[in-house]
CSV table of C-alpha atoms and ligand atoms in Angstrom, one decimal:
chain,number,residue,atom,x,y,z
M,950,MET,CA,-11.4,2.0,-6.7
M,951,LYS,CA,-12.3,-1.5,-7.6
M,952,LEU,CA,-9.7,-3.7,-9.1
M,953,ASP,CA,-11.0,-4.9,-12.5
M,954,ALA,CA,-9.4,-8.2,-13.2
M,955,ASN,CA,-11.9,-8.7,-16.0
M,956,ALA,CA,-10.2,-6.1,-18.0
M,957,LEU,CA,-7.3,-8.4,-18.3
M,958,ARG,CA,-9.3,-10.8,-20.4
M,959,TYR,CA,-10.1,-8.5,-23.2
M,960,MET,CA,-7.1,-6.6,-24.4
M,961,SER,CA,-5.4,-6.8,-27.7
M,962,SER,CA,-1.7,-6.3,-28.1
M,963,ASP,CA,-2.3,-3.0,-29.8
M,964,GLU,CA,-4.4,-1.8,-26.9
M,965,PHE,CA,-1.7,-2.9,-24.5
M,966,ARG,CA,0.8,-1.0,-26.6
M,967,VAL,CA,-1.2,2.2,-26.4
M,968,LEU,CA,-1.8,1.9,-22.7
M,969,THR,CA,1.9,1.4,-22.2
M,970,ALA,CA,2.6,4.5,-24.3
M,971,VAL,CA,0.4,6.5,-22.0
M,972,GLU,CA,2.3,5.2,-19.0
M,973,MET,CA,5.6,6.1,-20.7
M,974,GLY,CA,4.4,9.5,-21.6
M,975,SER,CA,3.3,10.2,-18.0
M,976,LYS,CA,6.8,10.1,-16.9
M,977,ASN,CA,7.3,13.6,-18.0
M,978,HIS,CA,3.9,14.8,-19.0
M,979,GLU,CA,1.1,15.6,-16.6
M,980,VAL,CA,-1.3,15.1,-19.5
M,981,VAL,CA,0.1,13.0,-22.3
M,982,PRO,CA,-0.8,14.7,-25.7
M,983,THR,CA,-2.7,12.5,-28.1
M,984,SER,CA,0.1,13.0,-30.7
M,985,MET,CA,2.7,11.7,-28.3
M,986,ILE,CA,0.6,8.6,-27.5
M,987,ALA,CA,0.5,8.0,-31.3
M,988,HIS,CA,4.2,8.6,-31.6
M,989,ILE,CA,5.3,6.3,-28.7
M,990,SER,CA,2.9,3.5,-29.6
M,991,GLN,CA,4.0,3.6,-33.3
M,992,LEU,CA,0.8,2.3,-34.7
M,993,ARG,CA,-0.2,3.2,-38.2
M,994,HIS,CA,-1.5,6.7,-38.4
M,995,GLY,CA,-4.9,6.9,-36.9
M,996,GLY,CA,-4.4,3.4,-35.4
M,997,SER,CA,-3.9,4.7,-31.9
M,998,HIS,CA,-6.8,7.2,-32.1
M,999,LYS,CA,-9.5,4.6,-32.0
M,1000,ILE,CA,-7.8,2.6,-29.4
M,1001,VAL,CA,-7.3,5.6,-27.1
M,1002,GLY,CA,-11.1,6.1,-27.3
M,1003,GLU,CA,-11.7,2.5,-26.3
M,1004,LEU,CA,-9.3,2.5,-23.4
M,1005,ALA,CA,-10.9,5.7,-22.2
M,1006,LYS,CA,-14.4,4.1,-22.4
M,1007,ARG,CA,-13.1,1.4,-20.1
M,1008,SER,CA,-11.6,4.0,-17.8
M,1009,LEU,CA,-8.1,2.7,-18.1
M,1010,ILE,CA,-7.1,6.2,-19.2
M,1011,GLY,CA,-8.9,9.5,-18.8
M,1012,ARG,CA,-9.3,12.3,-21.2
M,1013,VAL,CA,-8.1,15.7,-20.0
M,1014,GLN,CA,-8.8,18.9,-21.7
M,1015,ASN,CA,-6.1,21.2,-20.9
M,1016,ALA,CA,-5.8,25.0,-21.5
M,1017,SER,CA,-3.1,24.4,-24.1
M,1018,TYR,CA,-3.7,20.9,-25.4
M,1019,ASP,CA,-5.9,17.8,-25.1
M,1020,GLY,CA,-4.6,14.5,-24.0
M,1021,TYR,CA,-4.9,11.6,-21.6
M,1022,ARG,CA,-3.7,10.4,-18.3
M,1023,LEU,CA,-3.5,7.0,-16.8
M,1024,THR,CA,-6.1,6.1,-14.2
M,1025,TYR,CA,-5.7,3.8,-11.3
M,1026,GLY,CA,-7.6,1.2,-13.4
M,1027,GLY,CA,-5.0,1.5,-16.1
M,1028,TYR,CA,-2.1,1.4,-13.6
M,1029,ASP,CA,-3.6,-1.7,-11.9
M,1030,TYR,CA,-3.9,-3.3,-15.3
M,1031,LEU,CA,-0.3,-2.8,-16.2
M,1032,ALA,CA,0.9,-4.1,-12.8
M,1033,LEU,CA,-1.3,-7.2,-13.0
M,1034,LYS,CA,-0.2,-7.9,-16.5
M,1035,THR,CA,3.4,-7.8,-15.3
M,1036,PHE,CA,2.6,-10.2,-12.4
M,1037,VAL,CA,0.8,-12.5,-14.7
M,1038,LYS,CA,3.8,-12.5,-17.1
M,1039,ARG,CA,6.2,-13.3,-14.3
M,1040,GLY,CA,3.9,-16.0,-12.9
M,1041,SER,CA,3.4,-14.4,-9.5
M,1042,VAL,CA,-0.3,-13.9,-10.0
M,1043,TYR,CA,-2.7,-16.0,-12.0
M,1044,SER,CA,-6.1,-15.1,-10.6
M,1045,VAL,CA,-7.6,-12.4,-8.4
M,1046,GLY,CA,-10.0,-13.2,-5.6
M,1047,ASN,CA,-11.9,-11.2,-2.9
M,1048,GLN,CA,-10.9,-7.9,-1.6
M,1049,ILE,CA,-9.9,-8.5,2.1
M,1050,GLY,CA,-9.0,-5.1,3.2
M,1051,VAL,CA,-9.4,-1.5,2.3
M,1052,GLY,CA,-7.3,1.2,3.9
M,1053,LYS,CA,-7.2,4.9,3.5
M,1054,GLU,CA,-4.5,4.5,1.0
M,1055,SER,CA,-4.5,0.9,-0.1
M,1056,ASP,CA,-6.6,-2.0,-1.3
M,1057,ILE,CA,-5.8,-5.6,-0.3
M,1058,TYR,CA,-6.9,-8.6,-2.4
M,1059,LEU,CA,-6.4,-12.3,-2.3
M,1060,VAL,CA,-4.7,-13.6,-5.4
M,1061,ALA,CA,-3.5,-17.0,-6.4
M,1062,ASP,CA,-0.6,-18.2,-8.6
M,1063,GLU,CA,-1.0,-20.9,-11.2
M,1064,GLU,CA,-0.6,-23.7,-8.7
M,1065,GLY,CA,-3.4,-22.2,-6.7
M,1066,HIS,CA,-1.2,-20.9,-3.8
M,1067,GLN,CA,-3.0,-18.0,-2.2
M,1068,HIS,CA,-1.1,-14.7,-1.7
M,1069,VAL,CA,-2.0,-11.2,-0.8
M,1070,LEU,CA,-1.9,-8.3,-3.4
M,1071,LYS,CA,-1.6,-4.8,-1.9
M,1072,LEU,CA,-2.3,-1.9,-4.2
M,1073,GLN,CA,-1.2,1.5,-3.0
M,1074,ARG,CA,-3.7,4.2,-3.5
M,1075,LEU,CA,-1.9,7.3,-2.4
M,1076,GLY,CA,-3.7,10.4,-3.2
M,1077,ARG,CA,-7.1,8.7,-3.0
M,1078,MET,CA,-8.1,11.0,-0.1
M,1079,SER,CA,-5.8,13.9,-0.3
M,1080,PHE,CA,-4.5,15.2,-3.5
M,1081,ARG,CA,-7.7,17.1,-4.1
M,1082,THR,CA,-7.1,19.2,-1.1
M,1083,ILE,CA,-3.3,19.5,-1.1
M,1084,LYS,CA,-2.4,22.5,-3.1
M,1085,SER,CA,0.6,24.0,-1.4
M,1086,LYS,CA,4.1,22.9,-0.7
M,1087,ARG,CA,4.6,20.9,-3.8
M,1088,ASP,CA,8.2,21.8,-4.4
M,1089,TYR,CA,9.3,18.2,-4.1
M,1090,LEU,CA,6.9,17.3,-6.9
M,1091,GLN,CA,7.6,20.3,-9.1
M,1092,LYS,CA,7.7,18.4,-12.3
M,1093,ARG,CA,5.3,15.6,-11.5
M,1094,LYS,CA,2.2,17.3,-10.1
M,1095,SER,CA,-0.8,15.3,-11.3
M,1096,ALA,CA,1.2,12.3,-12.1
M,1097,SER,CA,2.2,12.4,-8.4
M,1098,TRP,CA,-0.4,9.9,-7.2
M,1099,MET,CA,1.2,7.4,-9.5
M,1100,TYR,CA,4.7,8.2,-8.4
M,1101,MET,CA,3.9,8.4,-4.7
M,1102,SER,CA,2.0,5.0,-4.9
M,1103,ARG,CA,5.0,3.5,-6.7
M,1104,LEU,CA,7.4,4.8,-4.0
M,1105,ALA,CA,5.2,3.4,-1.3
M,1106,ALA,CA,5.1,0.0,-2.9
M,1107,MET,CA,8.8,0.0,-3.6
M,1108,LYS,CA,9.5,1.0,0.0
M,1109,GLU,CA,7.1,-1.7,1.4
M,1110,PHE,CA,8.8,-4.4,-0.7
M,1111,ALA,CA,12.3,-3.3,0.2
M,1112,PHE,CA,11.7,-3.2,3.9
M,1113,MET,CA,9.7,-6.4,3.9
M,1114,LYS,CA,12.5,-8.1,2.1
M,1115,VAL,CA,15.3,-7.1,4.5
M,1116,LEU,CA,13.1,-7.8,7.6
M,1117,HIS,CA,12.2,-11.2,6.2
M,1118,GLU,CA,15.8,-12.0,5.4
M,1119,HIS,CA,16.8,-11.2,9.0
M,1120,GLY,CA,14.2,-13.4,10.6
M,1121,PHE,CA,11.6,-10.8,11.6
M,1122,PRO,CA,8.0,-12.2,11.7
M,1123,VAL,CA,6.7,-10.4,8.6
M,1124,PRO,CA,5.1,-11.8,5.4
M,1125,GLU,CA,7.4,-13.1,2.8
M,1126,PRO,CA,7.6,-10.6,-0.1
M,1127,ILE,CA,7.0,-12.3,-3.4
M,1128,ASP,CA,6.9,-9.6,-6.1
M,1129,TYR,CA,6.3,-6.0,-6.8
M,1130,SER,CA,5.5,-3.9,-9.8
M,1131,ARG,CA,4.6,-0.2,-10.0
M,1132,HIS,CA,2.2,0.5,-7.0
M,1133,CYS,CA,1.6,-3.1,-6.1
M,1134,VAL,CA,3.2,-5.7,-3.9
M,1135,VAL,CA,2.5,-9.4,-3.8
M,1136,MET,CA,3.2,-11.1,-0.5
M,1137,GLU,CA,2.6,-14.2,1.6
M,1138,LEU,CA,-0.9,-14.5,3.0
M,1139,ILE,CA,-0.8,-14.7,6.8
M,1140,ASP,CA,-3.5,-16.9,8.3
M,1141,ALA,CA,-4.2,-14.7,11.3
M,1142,PHE,CA,-6.5,-12.0,12.7
M,1143,PRO,CA,-5.4,-8.4,13.3
M,1144,LEU,CA,-4.8,-7.9,17.0
M,1145,ARG,CA,-7.6,-5.3,16.8
M,1146,GLN,CA,-10.1,-8.1,16.5
M,1147,ILE,CA,-8.8,-10.2,19.4
M,1148,ASP,CA,-10.7,-9.8,22.6
M,1149,VAL,CA,-9.0,-12.4,24.8
M,1150,VAL,CA,-5.4,-13.6,24.8
M,1151,GLY,CA,-4.0,-16.4,27.0
M,1152,ASP,CA,-1.2,-14.4,28.4
M,1153,PRO,CA,-1.3,-10.7,27.7
M,1154,GLY,CA,1.9,-10.1,29.6
M,1155,LYS,CA,3.8,-12.5,27.2
M,1156,LEU,CA,2.3,-10.9,24.1
M,1157,TYR,CA,3.1,-7.4,25.5
M,1158,ASN,CA,6.7,-8.4,26.1
M,1159,ASP,CA,7.0,-10.0,22.6
M,1160,LEU,CA,5.7,-6.9,21.0
M,1161,MET,CA,8.0,-4.6,23.0
M,1162,ALA,CA,10.9,-6.9,22.2
M,1163,MET,CA,10.0,-6.6,18.6
M,1164,ILE,CA,10.1,-2.8,18.7
M,1165,VAL,CA,13.5,-2.9,20.4
M,1166,LYS,CA,14.9,-5.5,18.0
M,1167,LEU,CA,13.8,-3.4,15.1
M,1168,ALA,CA,15.6,-0.4,16.5
M,1169,GLN,CA,18.7,-2.5,17.2
M,1170,TYR,CA,18.6,-3.2,13.5
M,1171,GLY,CA,18.3,0.5,12.8
M,1172,LEU,CA,14.6,0.7,12.2
M,1173,ILE,CA,11.3,2.1,13.6
M,1174,HIS,CA,8.0,0.8,12.2
M,1175,GLY,CA,6.2,4.1,12.7
M,1176,ASP,CA,2.7,2.6,12.7
M,1177,PHE,CA,3.1,-0.2,15.2
M,1178,ASN,CA,-0.6,-0.7,16.2
M,1179,GLU,CA,-3.3,-3.2,16.6
M,1180,PHE,CA,-4.2,-3.0,12.9
M,1181,ASN,CA,-0.7,-3.8,11.7
M,1182,ILE,CA,-0.1,-6.7,14.0
M,1183,LEU,CA,-1.6,-10.0,13.0
M,1184,ILE,CA,-2.0,-12.7,15.6
M,1185,LYS,CA,-1.6,-16.3,14.4
M,1186,ASN,CA,-3.5,-19.2,15.9
M,1187,ASN,CA,-0.6,-20.1,18.1
M,1188,GLY,CA,-0.5,-16.6,19.5
M,1189,ASP,CA,2.6,-15.4,17.6
M,1190,PRO,CA,2.5,-11.9,16.2
M,1191,VAL,CA,3.3,-11.0,12.6
M,1192,LEU,CA,4.0,-7.4,11.6
M,1193,ILE,CA,2.7,-5.8,8.4
M,1194,ASP,CA,2.4,-2.5,6.6
M,1195,PHE,CA,5.8,-0.8,6.1
M,1196,PRO,CA,5.5,2.3,3.9
M,1197,GLN,CA,6.1,4.6,6.9
M,1198,MET,CA,9.2,3.0,8.4
M,1199,VAL,CA,12.0,5.3,9.4
M,1200,SER,CA,15.6,4.9,10.4
M,1201,ILE,CA,16.7,5.4,14.0
M,1202,ASP,CA,18.9,8.2,12.6
M,1203,HIS,CA,15.8,10.1,11.6
M,1204,ALA,CA,15.5,13.5,13.2
M,1205,ASN,CA,12.3,12.5,15.0
M,1206,ALA,CA,13.3,9.0,15.7
M,1207,GLU,CA,12.6,9.3,19.4
M,1208,PHE,CA,9.1,10.6,18.8
M,1209,TYR,CA,8.2,7.8,16.4
M,1210,PHE,CA,9.7,5.2,18.7
M,1211,ASN,CA,7.7,6.4,21.7
M,1212,ARG,CA,4.6,6.6,19.6
M,1213,ASP,CA,4.9,3.0,18.7
M,1214,VAL,CA,5.5,2.0,22.3
M,1215,GLU,CA,2.6,4.1,23.5
M,1216,CYS,CA,0.2,2.6,20.9
M,1217,ILE,CA,0.8,-0.9,22.4
M,1218,ARG,CA,0.6,0.3,26.0
M,1219,THR,CA,-2.6,2.1,25.4
M,1220,PHE,CA,-4.1,-0.8,23.5
M,1221,PHE,CA,-3.2,-3.3,26.2
M,1222,ARG,CA,-4.6,-1.1,28.9
M,1223,ARG,CA,-7.9,-0.6,27.2
M,1224,ARG,CA,-8.4,-4.0,25.6
M,1225,PHE,CA,-6.9,-6.4,28.2
M,1226,GLY,CA,-6.7,-4.3,31.3
M,1227,TYR,CA,-3.0,-5.0,31.2
M,1228,GLU,CA,-0.5,-2.4,32.3
M,1229,SER,CA,3.3,-2.8,32.9
M,1230,LYS,CA,5.7,-0.3,34.4
M,1231,LEU,CA,8.2,-1.7,31.9
M,1232,TYR,CA,8.4,-0.2,28.5
M,1233,PRO,CA,11.4,0.5,26.3
M,1234,ARG,CA,13.1,3.8,25.6
M,1235,LEU,CA,15.2,4.4,22.6
M,1236,SER,CA,18.1,6.0,24.3
M,1237,VAL,CA,18.3,3.4,27.2
M,1238,ASP,CA,17.2,0.1,25.7
M,1239,VAL,CA,18.6,0.2,22.2
M,1240,ASN,CA,22.1,-0.6,21.1
M,1241,ARG,CA,22.4,-0.5,17.4
M,1242,GLU,CA,23.8,-3.8,16.1
M,1243,PHE,CA,22.8,-3.7,12.4
M,1244,SER,CA,21.9,-1.1,9.8
M,1245,LEU,CA,19.0,-2.4,7.8
M,1246,ASP,CA,18.2,1.2,7.1
M,1247,VAL,CA,21.4,1.5,5.2
M,1248,GLN,CA,20.8,-1.8,3.5
M,1249,VAL,CA,17.4,-0.7,2.2
M,1250,ALA,CA,18.9,2.5,0.8
M,1251,ALA,CA,21.5,0.3,-1.0
M,1252,SER,CA,18.9,-2.0,-2.4
M,1253,GLY,CA,17.5,0.7,-4.6
M,1254,PHE,CA,15.0,2.6,-2.4
M,1255,SER,CA,17.3,5.6,-2.1
M,1256,LYS,CA,17.5,8.4,0.5
M,1257,LYS,CA,16.0,10.8,-2.1
M,1258,MET,CA,13.0,8.5,-2.6
M,1259,GLN,CA,12.6,8.1,1.1
M,1260,ASP,CA,12.5,11.9,1.5
M,1261,GLU,CA,10.1,12.4,-1.3
M,1262,LEU,CA,7.6,9.9,0.2
M,1263,GLU,CA,8.1,11.3,3.6
M,1264,SER,CA,7.3,14.8,2.5
M,1265,TYR,CA,4.1,13.6,1.0
M,1266,GLN,CA,3.2,11.6,4.1
M,1267,GLU,CA,3.8,14.5,6.4
M,1268,GLU,CA,1.7,16.7,4.1
M,1269,VAL,CA,-1.2,14.3,4.2
M,1270,GLN,CA,-1.0,14.0,7.9
M,1271,GLN,CA,-1.1,17.8,8.4
M,1272,ASP,CA,-3.9,18.0,5.8
M,1273,GLU,CA,-5.9,15.3,7.7
M,1274,GLN,CA,-5.4,17.0,11.0
M,1275,GLY,CA,-6.6,20.3,9.5
M,1276,GLN,CA,-9.6,18.5,8.0
M,1277,GLU,CA,-10.6,16.9,11.3
M,1278,THR,CA,-11.3,20.2,12.9
M,1279,THR,CA,-12.6,22.2,10.0
M,1280,ASP,CA,-14.3,20.0,7.5
M,1281,ASP,CA,-16.1,16.7,7.5
M,1282,GLU,CA,-17.8,16.7,4.2
M,1283,SER,CA,-15.4,16.9,1.4
M,1284,ASP,CA,-12.7,14.4,2.1
M,1285,GLY,CA,-14.4,11.2,0.9
M,1286,PRO,CA,-12.9,8.9,-1.6
M,1287,SER,CA,-12.8,10.7,-5.0
M,1288,ASP,CA,-13.5,7.8,-7.3
M,1289,ASP,CA,-14.4,4.7,-5.5
M,1290,GLU,CA,-17.9,5.0,-4.1
M,1291,ASP,CA,-18.5,1.4,-5.0
M,1292,SER,CA,-19.8,-1.1,-2.6
M,1293,ILE,CA,-18.7,0.3,0.7
M,1294,PRO,CA,-21.5,1.5,3.0
M,1295,LYS,CA,-20.9,5.1,3.7
M,1296,ASP,CA,-21.3,4.9,7.5
M,1297,MET,CA,-18.7,2.1,8.0
M,1298,THR,CA,-15.4,3.1,9.4
M,1299,GLU,CA,-12.2,1.8,7.9
M,1300,GLU,CA,-11.8,-0.6,10.7
M,1301,GLU,CA,-15.3,-2.0,10.5
M,1302,GLU,CA,-14.8,-2.3,6.8
M,1303,ASN,CA,-11.6,-4.3,7.3
M,1304,GLU,CA,-13.3,-6.5,9.8
M,1305,ALA,CA,-16.3,-7.1,7.6
M,1306,ARG,CA,-14.1,-8.2,4.7
M,1307,LEU,CA,-12.0,-10.3,6.9
M,1308,LEU,CA,-15.1,-12.0,8.2
M,1309,ASN,CA,-16.0,-12.7,4.7
M,1310,LEU,CA,-12.7,-14.3,4.2
M,1311,ARG,CA,-13.1,-16.4,7.4
M,1312,LEU,CA,-16.5,-17.6,6.2
M,1313,GLY,CA,-14.7,-19.2,3.3
M,1314,ASN,CA,-15.9,-16.9,0.6
M,1315,THR,CA,-12.4,-16.9,-0.9
M,1316,GLU,CA,-12.6,-18.8,-4.2
M,1317,PRO,CA,-10.3,-16.9,-6.5
M,1318,GLU,CA,-11.7,-15.9,-9.9
M,1319,GLY,CA,-9.7,-16.8,-12.9
M,1320,PHE,CA,-8.8,-14.3,-15.6
M,1321,ASP,CA,-10.1,-16.8,-18.2
M,1322,ALA,CA,-13.7,-17.8,-18.1
M,1323,ASP,CA,-12.7,-21.5,-17.9
M,1324,SER,CA,-9.9,-21.2,-15.3
M,1325,SER,CA,-12.1,-20.6,-12.3
M,1326,ASP,CA,-13.1,-24.2,-11.7
M,1327,ASN,CA,-9.8,-25.5,-10.6
J,1667,ADP,P1,-2.9,-0.2,5.0
J,1667,ADP,O1,-1.7,0.4,4.6
J,1667,ADP,O2,-4.1,0.2,4.2
J,1667,ADP,O3,-3.2,-0.1,6.5
J,1667,ADP,P2,-2.2,-3.0,5.5
J,1667,ADP,O4,-0.9,-3.5,4.9
J,1667,ADP,O5,-2.1,-2.6,7.0
J,1667,ADP,O6,-2.7,-1.8,4.7
J,1667,ADP,O7,-3.3,-4.1,5.3
J,1667,ADP,C1,-4.7,-3.8,5.7
J,1667,ADP,C2,-5.3,-5.0,6.2
J,1667,ADP,O8,-5.3,-6.1,5.3
J,1667,ADP,C3,-4.6,-5.6,7.4
J,1667,ADP,O9,-5.1,-5.0,8.6
J,1667,ADP,C4,-4.9,-7.1,7.4
J,1667,ADP,O10,-6.2,-7.3,7.9
J,1667,ADP,C5,-5.0,-7.3,5.9
J,1667,ADP,N1,-3.7,-7.8,5.4
J,1667,ADP,C6,-2.7,-7.1,4.9
J,1667,ADP,N2,-1.6,-7.9,4.5
J,1667,ADP,C7,-1.9,-9.1,4.9
J,1667,ADP,C8,-1.3,-10.4,4.7
J,1667,ADP,N3,0.0,-10.5,4.2
J,1667,ADP,N4,-1.9,-11.5,5.2
J,1667,ADP,C9,-3.1,-11.4,5.7
J,1667,ADP,N5,-3.8,-10.2,5.8
J,1667,ADP,C10,-3.2,-9.1,5.4
J,1668,MG,MG1,-2.3,-1.0,8.1
């Protein structure tokens, strides 16, 4: 799913009104009936009809013919548009540049604000891989169903922003969170390479200790990263690590806390053994090495990302994981991206793809493109 910043250039206020009406209608309708779009947008009779057609032509909304009625649903393109529009209005984004990362469930872009400061825009794409195959155990989504990709992506972005914020405020080495809207987060751009791309470090023992200390300190603050691996640790020029990617964080009060903690520790041990030939007998254990001192988990819940939201997102994440494990053994054909076969070579793995894009960034191909035709030359 390519982010179409160009769409921002050509939208009238009526079109924006209608697009917003579809978003509002999606809150309680899987497919928003055409009559409801007209009602919410409150354009003169017939006024919304033509615009709905135009928005659909630009793939910002998609027509759905239902058994009982016809209507429209928002697409990722439309959702991207609404989030970007909000960022632009707030001044946190002015222009969109190159894509620098593509994960299974996210797209990462360089963006710049009006002063030309570069930041990172992360767009959550939950459901990109899996909603087509997930059909069971949807109790937690009863009312939302097909709107769930939107809701889940929004939860993931909210969660990422909330955790990044408390971690940043408490001095953890994470990007500074700048803004969020819907399924998107804007954050500080870290000038660094993922550990994954680093073949030699001056002192592997020191880095190993730093990373284990970070896992322990997180736990002392009540948290487990849950995906603490060489892709989510960026290494700055001076060798300092920066941690990213937070939608899967859990509290140390989680029923499986020990499992997640050990998995994070094991990821680092395995990577250091394989990549640097470094092995240490010392590694932390949750029950032995962690004394809780703070409760950032509680703080996050209080900040608006509630326990209920945490549970909903977690149910989804568990389901996807199970689904993927099932797919690995049974099926290797049908789990490709559903709507984004754009410029990505089919035989590239996610890691290679990330690396290629990062290389692109390193080569200096980073000039942001302005929303307005005449804004790209500053
Ligand atoms: P995903 O959830 O898809 O794994 P990540 O947040 O891990 O997304 O980001 C994917 C990649 O994008 C990272 O491995 C890194 O290369 C790059 N990236 C993400 N955030 C930043 C950032 N703030 N600064 C620099 N690079 C980043
Ligand atoms: Mg990641």
